[in-house]
Tab-separated table of C-alpha atoms in Angstrom:
chain	number	residue	atom	x	y	z
A	12	UNK	CA	31.503	-29.795	-47.300
A	13	UNK	CA	33.387	-30.336	-44.059
A	14	UNK	CA	35.523	-27.220	-44.425
A	15	UNK	CA	32.588	-24.817	-44.602
A	16	UNK	CA	31.032	-26.490	-41.581
A	17	UNK	CA	34.276	-26.083	-39.626
A	18	UNK	CA	34.520	-22.455	-40.676
A	19	UNK	CA	30.926	-21.843	-39.656
A	20	UNK	CA	31.548	-23.454	-36.280
A	21	UNK	CA	34.594	-21.259	-35.717
A	22	UNK	CA	32.645	-18.121	-36.672
A	23	UNK	CA	29.800	-19.112	-34.374
A	24	UNK	CA	32.240	-19.697	-31.520
A	25	UNK	CA	33.818	-16.265	-32.095
A	26	UNK	CA	30.339	-14.745	-32.054
A	27	UNK	CA	29.355	-16.505	-28.838
A	28	UNK	CA	32.506	-15.592	-26.904
A	29	UNK	CA	31.896	-11.794	-26.828
A	30	UNK	CA	28.272	-12.427	-25.888
A	31	UNK	CA	29.328	-14.749	-23.071
A	32	UNK	CA	31.913	-12.226	-21.862
A	33	UNK	CA	29.328	-9.440	-21.914
A	34	UNK	CA	26.807	-11.513	-19.959
A	35	UNK	CA	29.478	-12.389	-17.384
A	36	UNK	CA	30.585	-8.812	-16.738
A	37	UNK	CA	26.936	-7.712	-16.559
A	38	UNK	CA	26.385	-10.352	-13.866
A	39	UNK	CA	29.399	-9.018	-11.946
A	40	UNK	CA	28.039	-5.457	-12.170
A	41	UNK	CA	24.595	-6.653	-11.084
A	42	UNK	CA	25.917	-8.451	-8.004
A	43	UNK	CA	28.059	-5.445	-7.098
A	44	UNK	CA	25.101	-3.075	-7.336
A	45	UNK	CA	22.854	-5.549	-5.537
A	46	UNK	CA	25.085	-5.256	-2.484
A	47	UNK	CA	25.185	-1.476	-2.828
A	48	UNK	CA	21.402	-1.339	-3.199
A	49	UNK	CA	20.878	-3.249	0.044
A	50	UNK	CA	22.434	-0.380	1.996
A	51	UNK	CA	20.601	2.545	0.400
A	52	UNK	CA	17.323	2.348	2.386
A	53	UNK	CA	19.111	2.159	5.746
A	54	UNK	CA	21.997	4.595	5.223
A	55	UNK	CA	20.242	7.858	6.222
A	56	UNK	CA	18.593	6.173	9.219
A	57	UNK	CA	21.967	4.680	10.218
A	58	UNK	CA	23.532	8.146	10.221
A	59	UNK	CA	20.620	9.629	12.134
A	60	UNK	CA	20.947	6.868	14.770
A	61	UNK	CA	24.189	8.512	15.949
A	62	UNK	CA	22.298	11.722	16.704
A	63	UNK	CA	24.079	13.886	14.152
A	64	UNK	CA	22.781	16.398	11.605
A	65	UNK	CA	21.555	15.342	8.165
A	66	UNK	CA	24.559	17.212	6.797
A	67	UNK	CA	26.575	14.121	7.768
A	68	UNK	CA	24.546	12.108	5.249
A	69	UNK	CA	25.950	14.317	2.528
A	70	UNK	CA	29.461	14.276	3.976
A	71	UNK	CA	29.399	10.474	4.147
A	72	UNK	CA	28.374	10.267	0.493
A	73	UNK	CA	31.068	12.815	-0.360
A	74	UNK	CA	33.761	10.709	1.349
A	75	UNK	CA	32.794	7.741	-0.839
A	76	UNK	CA	32.853	9.831	-4.002
A	77	UNK	CA	36.117	11.565	-3.126
A	78	UNK	CA	37.881	8.216	-2.929
A	79	UNK	CA	36.175	7.101	-6.122
A	80	UNK	CA	37.420	10.294	-7.776
A	81	UNK	CA	40.981	9.440	-6.787
A	82	UNK	CA	40.864	5.743	-7.610
A	83	UNK	CA	38.584	5.458	-10.669
A	84	UNK	CA	41.147	6.965	-13.087
A	85	UNK	CA	43.947	4.935	-11.493
A	86	UNK	CA	42.009	1.676	-11.689
A	87	UNK	CA	40.859	2.436	-15.219
A	88	UNK	CA	44.428	3.120	-16.343
A	89	UNK	CA	45.678	0.074	-14.451
A	90	UNK	CA	43.117	-2.082	-16.244
A	91	UNK	CA	44.513	-0.829	-19.570
A	92	UNK	CA	47.988	-1.996	-18.540
A	93	UNK	CA	47.375	-5.108	-16.449
A	94	UNK	CA	43.980	-6.255	-17.641
A	95	UNK	CA	40.354	-5.746	-16.595
A	96	UNK	CA	39.967	-9.014	-14.662
A	97	UNK	CA	42.500	-8.480	-11.821
A	98	UNK	CA	41.261	-4.927	-11.207
A	99	UNK	CA	37.658	-6.098	-10.946
A	100	UNK	CA	38.590	-9.013	-8.651
A	101	UNK	CA	40.581	-6.875	-6.211
A	102	UNK	CA	37.841	-4.221	-6.137
A	103	UNK	CA	35.075	-6.720	-5.403
A	104	UNK	CA	37.113	-8.315	-2.585
A	105	UNK	CA	37.745	-4.857	-1.114
A	106	UNK	CA	34.014	-4.123	-1.210
A	107	UNK	CA	33.358	-7.201	0.951
A	108	UNK	CA	35.747	-5.835	3.582
A	109	UNK	CA	34.194	-2.361	3.385
A	110	UNK	CA	30.659	-3.659	3.954
A	111	UNK	CA	31.838	-5.747	6.933
A	112	UNK	CA	33.417	-2.700	8.581
A	113	UNK	CA	30.252	-0.734	7.809
A	114	UNK	CA	28.128	-3.250	9.713
A	115	UNK	CA	30.504	-3.225	12.688
A	116	UNK	CA	30.698	0.573	12.914
A	117	UNK	CA	30.198	1.892	16.409
A	118	UNK	CA	30.708	5.517	15.516
A	119	UNK	CA	30.307	7.974	12.680
A	120	UNK	CA	34.097	7.969	12.241
A	121	UNK	CA	34.124	4.238	11.452
A	122	UNK	CA	31.252	4.769	9.003
A	123	UNK	CA	33.462	7.255	7.178
A	124	UNK	CA	36.372	4.792	7.075
A	125	UNK	CA	34.162	2.065	5.609
A	126	UNK	CA	32.624	4.339	3.000
A	127	UNK	CA	36.023	5.658	1.942
A	128	UNK	CA	37.261	2.093	1.430
A	129	UNK	CA	34.104	1.264	-0.526
A	130	UNK	CA	34.639	4.377	-2.653
A	131	UNK	CA	38.184	3.345	-3.516
A	132	UNK	CA	36.950	-0.085	-4.528
A	133	UNK	CA	33.973	1.437	-6.375
A	134	UNK	CA	36.358	2.716	-9.023
A	135	UNK	CA	36.079	-0.711	-10.653
A	136	UNK	CA	33.153	0.557	-12.720
A	137	UNK	CA	35.659	2.161	-15.100
A	138	UNK	CA	37.257	-1.262	-15.652
A	139	UNK	CA	33.848	-2.878	-16.147
A	140	UNK	CA	32.794	-0.265	-18.707
A	141	UNK	CA	36.107	-0.648	-20.521
A	142	UNK	CA	35.536	-4.429	-20.543
A	143	UNK	CA	32.173	-3.864	-22.236
A	144	UNK	CA	33.892	-1.688	-24.866
A	145	UNK	CA	36.514	-4.394	-25.429
A	146	UNK	CA	33.940	-7.064	-26.308
A	147	UNK	CA	31.396	-4.875	-28.127
A	148	UNK	CA	31.698	-3.287	-31.612
A	149	UNK	CA	31.193	0.502	-31.690
A	150	UNK	CA	27.812	0.337	-33.429
A	151	UNK	CA	26.401	-1.809	-30.601
A	152	UNK	CA	27.900	-0.021	-27.631
A	153	UNK	CA	24.879	2.159	-26.845
A	154	UNK	CA	22.775	-0.973	-26.452
A	155	UNK	CA	25.536	-2.666	-24.430
A	156	UNK	CA	25.890	0.294	-22.082
A	157	UNK	CA	22.110	0.303	-21.808
A	158	UNK	CA	22.404	-3.272	-20.566
A	159	UNK	CA	24.990	-2.110	-18.023
A	160	UNK	CA	22.429	0.455	-16.907
A	161	UNK	CA	19.837	-2.314	-16.748
A	162	UNK	CA	22.187	-4.329	-14.530
A	163	UNK	CA	22.326	-1.277	-12.285
A	164	UNK	CA	18.547	-1.128	-12.362
A	165	UNK	CA	18.216	-4.800	-11.449
A	166	UNK	CA	20.549	-4.199	-8.535
A	167	UNK	CA	18.269	-1.395	-7.422
A	168	UNK	CA	15.167	-3.547	-7.864
A	169	UNK	CA	16.306	-6.374	-5.638
A	170	UNK	CA	18.898	-4.576	-3.490
A	171	UNK	CA	16.644	-2.063	-1.692
A	172	UNK	CA	13.933	-4.704	-1.352
A	173	UNK	CA	16.448	-7.028	0.312
A	174	UNK	CA	17.740	-4.165	2.437
A	175	UNK	CA	14.255	-3.379	3.663
A	176	UNK	CA	13.641	-7.057	4.410
A	177	UNK	CA	16.921	-7.480	6.330
A	178	UNK	CA	16.189	-4.307	8.316
A	179	UNK	CA	12.724	-5.527	9.348
A	180	UNK	CA	11.968	-6.504	12.945
A	181	UNK	CA	11.182	-10.080	11.907
A	182	UNK	CA	14.560	-10.536	10.174
A	183	UNK	CA	16.490	-9.027	13.099
A	184	UNK	CA	14.650	-11.228	15.615
A	185	UNK	CA	15.301	-14.338	13.525
A	186	UNK	CA	19.004	-13.488	13.096
A	187	UNK	CA	19.492	-12.895	16.826
A	188	UNK	CA	18.092	-16.338	17.523
A	189	UNK	CA	20.162	-18.015	14.801
A	190	UNK	CA	23.585	-16.344	14.540
A	191	UNK	CA	26.333	-16.762	17.172
A	192	UNK	CA	26.142	-14.359	20.073
A	193	UNK	CA	29.368	-12.535	19.147
A	194	UNK	CA	27.806	-11.320	15.869
A	195	UNK	CA	26.227	-7.875	16.429
A	196	UNK	CA	22.742	-7.971	14.932
A	197	UNK	CA	20.800	-4.747	14.407
A	198	UNK	CA	18.566	-3.375	11.680
A	199	UNK	CA	21.687	-1.649	10.347
A	200	UNK	CA	24.343	-4.357	10.706
A	201	UNK	CA	22.283	-7.196	9.224
A	202	UNK	CA	21.863	-5.554	5.769
A	203	UNK	CA	25.559	-4.600	5.852
A	204	UNK	CA	26.664	-8.181	6.469
A	205	UNK	CA	24.327	-9.352	3.700
A	206	UNK	CA	26.018	-6.902	1.308
A	207	UNK	CA	29.447	-8.208	2.393
A	208	UNK	CA	28.355	-11.790	1.743
A	209	UNK	CA	27.120	-10.823	-1.718
A	210	UNK	CA	30.494	-9.241	-2.479
A	211	UNK	CA	32.245	-12.460	-1.480
A	212	UNK	CA	29.916	-14.451	-3.718
A	213	UNK	CA	30.584	-11.966	-6.507
A	214	UNK	CA	34.328	-12.446	-6.058
A	215	UNK	CA	33.934	-16.209	-6.370
A	216	UNK	CA	31.745	-15.848	-9.457
A	217	UNK	CA	34.164	-13.456	-11.166
A	218	UNK	CA	37.172	-15.604	-10.284
A	219	UNK	CA	35.525	-18.633	-11.886
A	220	UNK	CA	33.810	-17.184	-14.937
A	221	UNK	CA	35.193	-13.732	-15.829
A	222	UNK	CA	37.786	-14.109	-18.584
A	223	UNK	CA	40.291	-11.432	-19.447
A	224	UNK	CA	39.089	-9.296	-22.357
A	225	UNK	CA	42.562	-9.278	-23.910
A	226	UNK	CA	42.845	-5.489	-24.172
A	227	UNK	CA	46.149	-3.892	-23.217
A	228	UNK	CA	47.466	-0.402	-23.643
A	229	UNK	CA	50.633	0.088	-25.631
A	230	UNK	CA	53.610	1.612	-23.904
A	231	UNK	CA	52.986	5.010	-25.479
A	232	UNK	CA	49.383	5.060	-24.286
A	233	UNK	CA	50.287	4.771	-20.606
A	234	UNK	CA	49.900	8.077	-18.831
A	235	UNK	CA	49.341	9.488	-15.421
A	236	UNK	CA	45.715	10.262	-14.858
A	237	UNK	CA	46.306	13.955	-14.125
A	238	UNK	CA	47.892	14.262	-17.548
A	239	UNK	CA	44.899	12.453	-18.995
A	240	UNK	CA	42.564	14.968	-17.342
A	241	UNK	CA	44.488	17.884	-18.818
A	242	UNK	CA	44.482	16.274	-22.254
A	243	UNK	CA	40.745	15.506	-21.986
A	244	UNK	CA	39.955	19.134	-21.189
A	245	UNK	CA	41.995	20.272	-24.194
A	246	UNK	CA	40.155	17.893	-26.560
A	247	UNK	CA	37.170	19.557	-28.247
A	248	UNK	CA	35.125	16.351	-28.381
A	249	UNK	CA	35.848	15.275	-24.798
A	250	UNK	CA	35.783	18.594	-22.965
A	251	UNK	CA	32.012	18.899	-23.201
A	252	UNK	CA	31.559	15.300	-22.063
A	253	UNK	CA	33.712	15.911	-18.994
A	254	UNK	CA	31.747	19.047	-18.087
A	255	UNK	CA	28.421	17.272	-18.689
A	256	UNK	CA	29.417	14.348	-16.470
A	257	UNK	CA	30.398	16.763	-13.714
A	258	UNK	CA	27.174	18.793	-13.824
A	259	UNK	CA	25.022	15.660	-14.018
A	260	UNK	CA	26.795	14.167	-11.016
A	261	UNK	CA	26.411	17.280	-8.879
A	262	UNK	CA	22.747	17.650	-9.818
A	263	UNK	CA	21.694	14.032	-9.456
A	264	UNK	CA	23.413	13.730	-6.094
A	265	UNK	CA	20.513	15.762	-4.716
A	266	UNK	CA	18.212	12.861	-5.525
A	267	UNK	CA	20.605	10.056	-4.636
A	268	UNK	CA	21.532	11.451	-1.238
A	269	UNK	CA	18.376	13.205	-0.074
A	270	UNK	CA	15.582	11.147	-1.644
A	271	UNK	CA	15.307	8.752	1.313
A	272	UNK	CA	15.181	11.604	3.899
A	273	UNK	CA	12.660	13.368	1.643
A	274	UNK	CA	10.449	10.264	1.509
A	275	UNK	CA	10.771	9.849	5.277
A	276	UNK	CA	10.059	13.484	6.150
A	277	UNK	CA	7.368	14.333	3.574
A	278	UNK	CA	5.643	10.957	3.298
A	279	UNK	CA	6.485	9.322	6.618
A	280	UNK	CA	8.106	6.290	4.979
A	281	UNK	CA	10.572	4.158	6.938
A	282	UNK	CA	13.261	1.845	5.576
A	283	UNK	CA	10.701	-0.629	4.201
A	284	UNK	CA	8.578	2.034	2.494
A	285	UNK	CA	11.537	3.757	0.892
A	286	UNK	CA	12.887	0.350	-0.160
A	287	UNK	CA	9.672	-0.245	-2.108
A	288	UNK	CA	10.012	3.140	-3.812
A	289	UNK	CA	13.624	2.425	-4.726
A	290	UNK	CA	12.593	-0.968	-6.079
A	291	UNK	CA	10.030	0.777	-8.273
A	292	UNK	CA	12.747	3.121	-9.556
A	293	UNK	CA	14.922	0.086	-10.276
A	294	UNK	CA	12.160	-1.542	-12.338
A	295	UNK	CA	11.843	1.654	-14.365
A	296	UNK	CA	15.611	1.779	-14.852
A	297	UNK	CA	15.719	-1.770	-16.217
A	298	UNK	CA	12.886	-1.082	-18.645
A	299	UNK	CA	14.348	2.189	-19.892
A	300	UNK	CA	18.060	1.362	-19.972
A	301	UNK	CA	17.783	-2.307	-20.879
A	302	UNK	CA	15.209	-1.943	-23.655
A	303	UNK	CA	14.178	1.561	-24.648
A	304	UNK	CA	17.524	3.379	-24.818
A	305	UNK	CA	19.130	0.715	-27.025
A	306	UNK	CA	16.262	0.927	-29.503
A	307	UNK	CA	16.251	4.707	-29.539
A	308	UNK	CA	20.012	4.784	-30.086
A	309	UNK	CA	19.567	2.916	-33.369
A	310	UNK	CA	17.256	5.671	-34.646
A	311	UNK	CA	18.629	8.880	-33.149
A	312	UNK	CA	22.139	10.335	-32.608
A	313	UNK	CA	23.608	9.898	-29.137
A	314	UNK	CA	24.001	13.652	-28.650
A	315	UNK	CA	20.315	14.236	-29.445
A	316	UNK	CA	19.278	11.595	-26.913
A	317	UNK	CA	21.511	13.282	-24.348
A	318	UNK	CA	19.739	16.606	-24.977
A	319	UNK	CA	16.314	14.997	-24.525
A	320	UNK	CA	17.484	13.244	-21.364
A	321	UNK	CA	18.855	16.439	-19.816
A	322	UNK	CA	15.613	18.322	-20.508
A	323	UNK	CA	13.401	15.558	-19.093
A	324	UNK	CA	15.587	15.082	-16.025
A	325	UNK	CA	15.558	18.828	-15.268
A	326	UNK	CA	11.748	18.914	-15.393
A	327	UNK	CA	11.408	15.824	-13.201
A	328	UNK	CA	13.855	17.168	-10.614
A	329	UNK	CA	11.962	20.444	-10.443
A	330	UNK	CA	8.639	18.624	-9.923
A	331	UNK	CA	9.811	15.975	-7.434
A	332	UNK	CA	9.833	17.976	-4.158
A	333	UNK	CA	6.377	19.343	-4.914
A	334	UNK	CA	4.828	15.967	-5.711
A	335	UNK	CA	2.609	16.064	-2.563
A	336	UNK	CA	1.252	19.499	-3.555
A	337	UNK	CA	0.791	18.374	-7.179
A	338	UNK	CA	-1.125	15.330	-5.979
A	339	UNK	CA	-3.464	17.339	-3.774
A	340	UNK	CA	-4.076	19.852	-6.557
A	341	UNK	CA	-4.438	17.602	-9.611
A	342	UNK	CA	-5.248	14.033	-8.549
A	343	UNK	CA	-8.965	13.540	-7.873
A	344	UNK	CA	-10.074	11.853	-4.694
A	345	UNK	CA	-10.559	8.123	-5.052
A	346	UNK	CA	-11.110	5.059	-2.933
A	347	UNK	CA	-8.301	2.591	-2.435
A	348	UNK	CA	-5.686	1.283	0.003
A	349	UNK	CA	-4.686	3.665	2.757
A	350	UNK	CA	-1.093	3.874	1.521
A	351	UNK	CA	-2.174	4.900	-2.010
A	352	UNK	CA	-2.895	8.554	-1.336
A	353	UNK	CA	-3.156	11.318	-3.907
A	354	UNK	CA	0.277	12.517	-2.834
A	355	UNK	CA	1.731	9.040	-3.374
A	356	UNK	CA	0.118	8.800	-6.828
A	357	UNK	CA	1.797	12.054	-7.850
A	358	UNK	CA	5.167	10.809	-6.623
A	359	UNK	CA	4.779	7.542	-8.543
A	360	UNK	CA	3.907	9.589	-11.650
A	361	UNK	CA	6.955	11.886	-11.389
A	362	UNK	CA	9.564	9.148	-10.872
A	363	UNK	CA	9.361	7.688	-14.440
A	364	UNK	CA	10.431	11.057	-15.858
A	365	UNK	CA	13.358	11.073	-13.468
A	366	UNK	CA	14.383	7.536	-14.433
A	367	UNK	CA	13.958	7.986	-18.191
A	368	UNK	CA	15.795	11.308	-18.237
A	369	UNK	CA	18.720	9.838	-16.328
A	370	UNK	CA	18.764	6.740	-18.581
A	371	UNK	CA	18.868	8.765	-21.788
A	372	UNK	CA	21.489	11.194	-20.517
A	373	UNK	CA	23.868	8.824	-18.721
A	374	UNK	CA	23.863	6.073	-21.370
A	375	UNK	CA	24.295	8.557	-24.228
A	376	UNK	CA	27.185	10.320	-22.501
A	377	UNK	CA	28.877	6.980	-21.775
A	378	UNK	CA	28.488	5.917	-25.414
A	379	UNK	CA	29.921	9.205	-26.653
A	380	UNK	CA	32.955	8.725	-24.399
A	381	UNK	CA	33.495	5.218	-25.746
A	382	UNK	CA	33.265	6.364	-29.361
A	383	UNK	CA	35.679	9.224	-28.683
A	384	UNK	CA	38.346	6.952	-27.191
A	385	UNK	CA	40.950	4.810	-28.909
A	386	UNK	CA	40.790	1.049	-28.407
A	387	UNK	CA	43.913	1.012	-26.244
A	388	UNK	CA	42.750	3.696	-23.784
A	389	UNK	CA	39.143	2.726	-23.084
A	390	UNK	CA	39.918	2.143	-19.417
A	391	UNK	CA	41.687	5.493	-19.112
A	392	UNK	CA	38.835	7.299	-20.868
A	393	UNK	CA	36.221	5.811	-18.562
A	394	UNK	CA	38.510	6.416	-15.614
A	395	UNK	CA	38.558	10.111	-16.530
A	396	UNK	CA	34.794	10.453	-16.831
A	397	UNK	CA	34.087	8.275	-13.788
A	398	UNK	CA	36.603	10.322	-11.849
A	399	UNK	CA	34.943	13.563	-12.916
A	400	UNK	CA	31.567	12.096	-11.988
A	401	UNK	CA	32.961	11.157	-8.591
A	402	UNK	CA	34.284	14.688	-8.151
A	403	UNK	CA	30.762	15.950	-8.818
A	404	UNK	CA	29.379	13.526	-6.247
A	405	UNK	CA	32.032	14.725	-3.809
A	406	UNK	CA	30.962	18.340	-4.194
A	407	UNK	CA	27.227	17.708	-4.529
A	408	UNK	CA	26.154	15.666	-1.467
A	409	UNK	CA	27.376	17.987	1.319
A	410	UNK	CA	26.043	21.000	-0.567
A	411	UNK	CA	22.702	19.314	-1.254
A	412	UNK	CA	22.416	18.020	2.331
A	413	UNK	CA	23.121	21.498	3.694
A	414	UNK	CA	20.481	22.943	1.376
A	415	UNK	CA	18.010	20.287	2.530
A	416	UNK	CA	18.484	21.370	6.143
A	417	UNK	CA	17.570	24.923	5.111
A	418	UNK	CA	14.552	23.921	2.957
A	419	UNK	CA	13.608	20.434	1.774
A	420	UNK	CA	12.960	21.469	-1.834
A	421	UNK	CA	16.199	23.336	-2.509
A	422	UNK	CA	18.488	20.381	-3.442
A	423	UNK	CA	16.077	19.307	-6.160
A	424	UNK	CA	15.549	22.846	-7.463
A	425	UNK	CA	19.286	23.551	-7.600
A	426	UNK	CA	19.770	20.193	-9.322
A	427	UNK	CA	17.221	21.189	-11.959
A	428	UNK	CA	19.094	24.451	-12.613
A	429	UNK	CA	22.367	22.528	-13.021
A	430	UNK	CA	20.640	20.172	-15.482
A	431	UNK	CA	19.728	23.199	-17.585
A	432	UNK	CA	23.453	23.899	-17.745
A	433	UNK	CA	24.031	20.281	-18.743
A	434	UNK	CA	21.417	20.692	-21.471
A	435	UNK	CA	23.336	23.651	-22.901
A	436	UNK	CA	26.599	21.673	-22.858
A	437	UNK	CA	25.240	18.524	-24.509
A	438	UNK	CA	23.392	20.600	-27.113
A	439	UNK	CA	26.807	21.869	-28.176
A	440	UNK	CA	28.079	18.303	-28.590
A	441	UNK	CA	25.870	17.741	-31.616
A	442	UNK	CA	28.171	19.899	-33.710
A	443	UNK	CA	31.409	18.263	-32.562
A	444	UNK	CA	32.788	15.295	-34.461
A	445	UNK	CA	34.079	12.362	-32.400
A	446	UNK	CA	37.829	12.263	-31.894
A	447	UNK	CA	40.207	9.980	-30.111
A	448	UNK	CA	40.506	10.844	-26.454
A	449	UNK	CA	43.818	12.461	-25.698
A	450	UNK	CA	46.367	11.029	-23.319
A	451	UNK	CA	49.914	12.108	-22.903
A	452	UNK	CA	51.961	10.311	-25.539
């Protein structure tokens, strides 16, 4: 009887190890996004504090994404060759430096330097996604990538809330009376230093607990990322995914970059108010990506979920800028707290459609990429799609910010039109059988 017990123990240990590895990398992603989320509520106000146009908000976001476009494929390919763990560790350490420089910035030029460094280090998401693929069987990857999305959502629940708290007058006053005099303390620097500290803690956590997944590319699978891009565009199953990632990234950048200025200009919200809204969006993201998408993926094809997500996201984007008008027209007058106006109720009602549409579309596209890639090129495959997404976020923010200066509603309307194009692309994916992603061999 002892042999079966030993065999059972070994099987149980093998079952626990992938679960433990998945939980660890999810924690790393969460801590990374927690630091990123801290900055979101203050970023537009930080840029405006230098007395420059809102177009610079878009250009700053574009500088981050441009570096991510260059480095995501390189880091993804490097993780195939050298391992996921060292790539993630170096990227997290670099993020700590980037956030420190961000807090010390005395000019818009230094802000650009810090965001470009953060963008280069932000390419570690490709390695993290490849790590998830390494430790997860194909039939469970949609649920696993949903959990990655939930880790993002958790970062956006607590991150913006922390950012709003660190930017408050009470926190700044307390820090000035506590920290050494040589530390510059403002409502912008304090959240930045908090994000840097979180990155350092994340580095320590990953160094202690993140094991190598064991995946390595074979010699023939190593390729330059430009060759991988060309091969991806020539692959019938991957071409549509690349185009869909690009269109989604351009479109959604209108929300990511201009939502805080929109909330400030149309609703009068400051950093604390927008932080609460972003926290609400994060809660929705956790619920949808961590629970709902995984369950739906077991019942419906990934391509069909992507179609539904694109349609829902397009509708929500089109409705978002007109939420105040929708509230005044459709929400009856009611008694309640002063901050809970009819316009605010309409905004709170529109945001779930935005979050669910993005969850369905982004998780389904990520799963389709994973299923279309060979086991030895997961990092390269995610590097390609993350790089294309970064290219979209490089193009989108300055365009969307410029449109916002012309008319506040135009970035969201143009984003909705682009999502219709995404809908057409992903609808075509339902007739394409998965294939192994191409790399130069």
